[in-house]
Amino acid sequence: MPMAGPVRDEQYTAYVAARLPWLQRVAYLLCQDWDRADDLVQVALTRLYVRWNRASSVENLDGYTRTVLVRVFLAEQRTGWWRRVSVREPPEPDPDSDSADHDGDLDLRAALRELAPRQRAAVVLRFYCDLSVEQTAAVLNCSTGTVKSQTSRGLTALRQALLPTMSIGEETA
């Protein structure tokens, strides 16, 4: 039986208030832009609200919400709209970061930004959200083999981008 309006809205509002920073962080890792991350979260939360009666009864609401967010990101990537309105600026520092290595964080974010969208999504889901291959496949709506290959390619690209370049004549240890 569907929830009544005020109770439904209170539950939704409480959930969003508790999970908003987490959703914004995941969205930022996906798109590498805080303003765009806010837009992604807004679209995802609107879709979640529309489906709240069903969503609130699922076993893993965070997983359901994360899936909606990732699918909103990937759908936006396919439209090309983001390429026309995106401003390429250096990544901004994470306001919630407690890392002392800000240069390393910026390097990682820049390297992450260069990954293809599905590779970036696979890496973020596997290593930031700590999902298994099977869980990541469910979120991305693809096979486990695709998750493994996208993750592998993404990690290879990240390693190449983050390894210090060696000058000619320098020996490897």
mmCIF file of C-alpha atoms in Angstrom, residues 106-165:
data_model
loop_
_atom_site.group_PDB
_atom_site.id
_atom_site.type_symbol
_atom_site.label_atom_id
_atom_site.label_comp_id
_atom_site.label_asym_id
_atom_site.label_seq_id
_atom_site.Cartn_x
_atom_site.Cartn_y
_atom_site.Cartn_z
ATOM 1 C CA LEU A 106 44.604 16.868 -7.842
ATOM 2 C CA ASP A 107 46.749 14.548 -9.957
ATOM 3 C CA LEU A 108 44.429 11.634 -9.240
ATOM 4 C CA ARG A 109 41.332 13.687 -10.038
ATOM 5 C CA ALA A 110 42.867 14.930 -13.286
ATOM 6 C CA ALA A 111 43.761 11.362 -14.275
ATOM 7 C CA LEU A 112 40.294 10.143 -13.292
ATOM 8 C CA ARG A 113 38.701 12.895 -15.390
ATOM 9 C CA GLU A 114 40.534 11.602 -18.475
ATOM 10 C CA LEU A 115 39.003 8.123 -18.228
ATOM 11 C CA ALA A 116 36.110 7.172 -20.471
ATOM 12 C CA PRO A 117 32.786 7.565 -18.613
ATOM 13 C CA ARG A 118 32.111 3.836 -18.148
ATOM 14 C CA GLN A 119 35.704 3.212 -17.052
ATOM 15 C CA ARG A 120 35.416 6.068 -14.553
ATOM 16 C CA ALA A 121 32.098 4.713 -13.291
ATOM 17 C CA ALA A 122 33.548 1.209 -12.919
ATOM 18 C CA VAL A 123 36.608 2.466 -11.015
ATOM 19 C CA VAL A 124 34.548 4.729 -8.732
ATOM 20 C CA LEU A 125 32.024 1.990 -7.976
ATOM 21 C CA ARG A 126 34.663 -0.673 -7.376
ATOM 22 C CA PHE A 127 37.163 1.326 -5.341
ATOM 23 C CA TYR A 128 35.347 4.306 -3.823
ATOM 24 C CA CYS A 129 31.958 2.691 -3.263
ATOM 25 C CA ASP A 130 33.640 -0.666 -2.541
ATOM 26 C CA LEU A 131 31.230 -2.698 -4.674
ATOM 27 C CA SER A 132 31.960 -6.203 -5.893
ATOM 28 C CA VAL A 133 32.253 -6.977 -9.589
ATOM 29 C CA GLU A 134 28.723 -8.408 -9.539
ATOM 30 C CA GLN A 135 27.263 -5.378 -7.749
ATOM 31 C CA THR A 136 29.031 -3.023 -10.156
ATOM 32 C CA ALA A 137 27.683 -4.996 -13.115
ATOM 33 C CA ALA A 138 24.164 -4.626 -11.751
ATOM 34 C CA VAL A 139 24.573 -0.860 -11.346
ATOM 35 C CA LEU A 140 26.074 -0.437 -14.813
ATOM 36 C CA ASN A 141 23.596 -2.896 -16.325
ATOM 37 C CA CYS A 142 26.334 -4.935 -18.001
ATOM 38 C CA SER A 143 28.133 -8.250 -17.638
ATOM 39 C CA THR A 144 30.777 -8.982 -15.015
ATOM 40 C CA GLY A 145 33.292 -9.411 -17.837
ATOM 41 C CA THR A 146 32.584 -5.866 -18.994
ATOM 42 C CA VAL A 147 33.114 -4.562 -15.456
ATOM 43 C CA LYS A 148 36.417 -6.411 -15.221
ATOM 44 C CA SER A 149 37.659 -5.094 -18.570
ATOM 45 C CA GLN A 150 36.474 -1.519 -17.917
ATOM 46 C CA THR A 151 38.084 -1.559 -14.462
ATOM 47 C CA SER A 152 41.313 -3.030 -15.806
ATOM 48 C CA ARG A 153 41.551 -0.473 -18.609
ATOM 49 C CA GLY A 154 40.703 2.333 -16.210
ATOM 50 C CA LEU A 155 43.357 1.287 -13.694
ATOM 51 C CA THR A 156 45.947 0.909 -16.463
ATOM 52 C CA ALA A 157 45.181 4.426 -17.702
ATOM 53 C CA LEU A 158 45.348 5.802 -14.153
ATOM 54 C CA ARG A 159 48.702 4.125 -13.529
ATOM 55 C CA GLN A 160 50.114 5.507 -16.784
ATOM 56 C CA ALA A 161 48.864 8.995 -15.983
ATOM 57 C CA LEU A 162 50.175 8.941 -12.425
ATOM 58 C CA LEU A 163 53.569 7.320 -12.927
ATOM 59 C CA PRO A 164 56.332 9.895 -12.962
ATOM 60 C CA THR A 165 57.884 10.133 -16.394
#
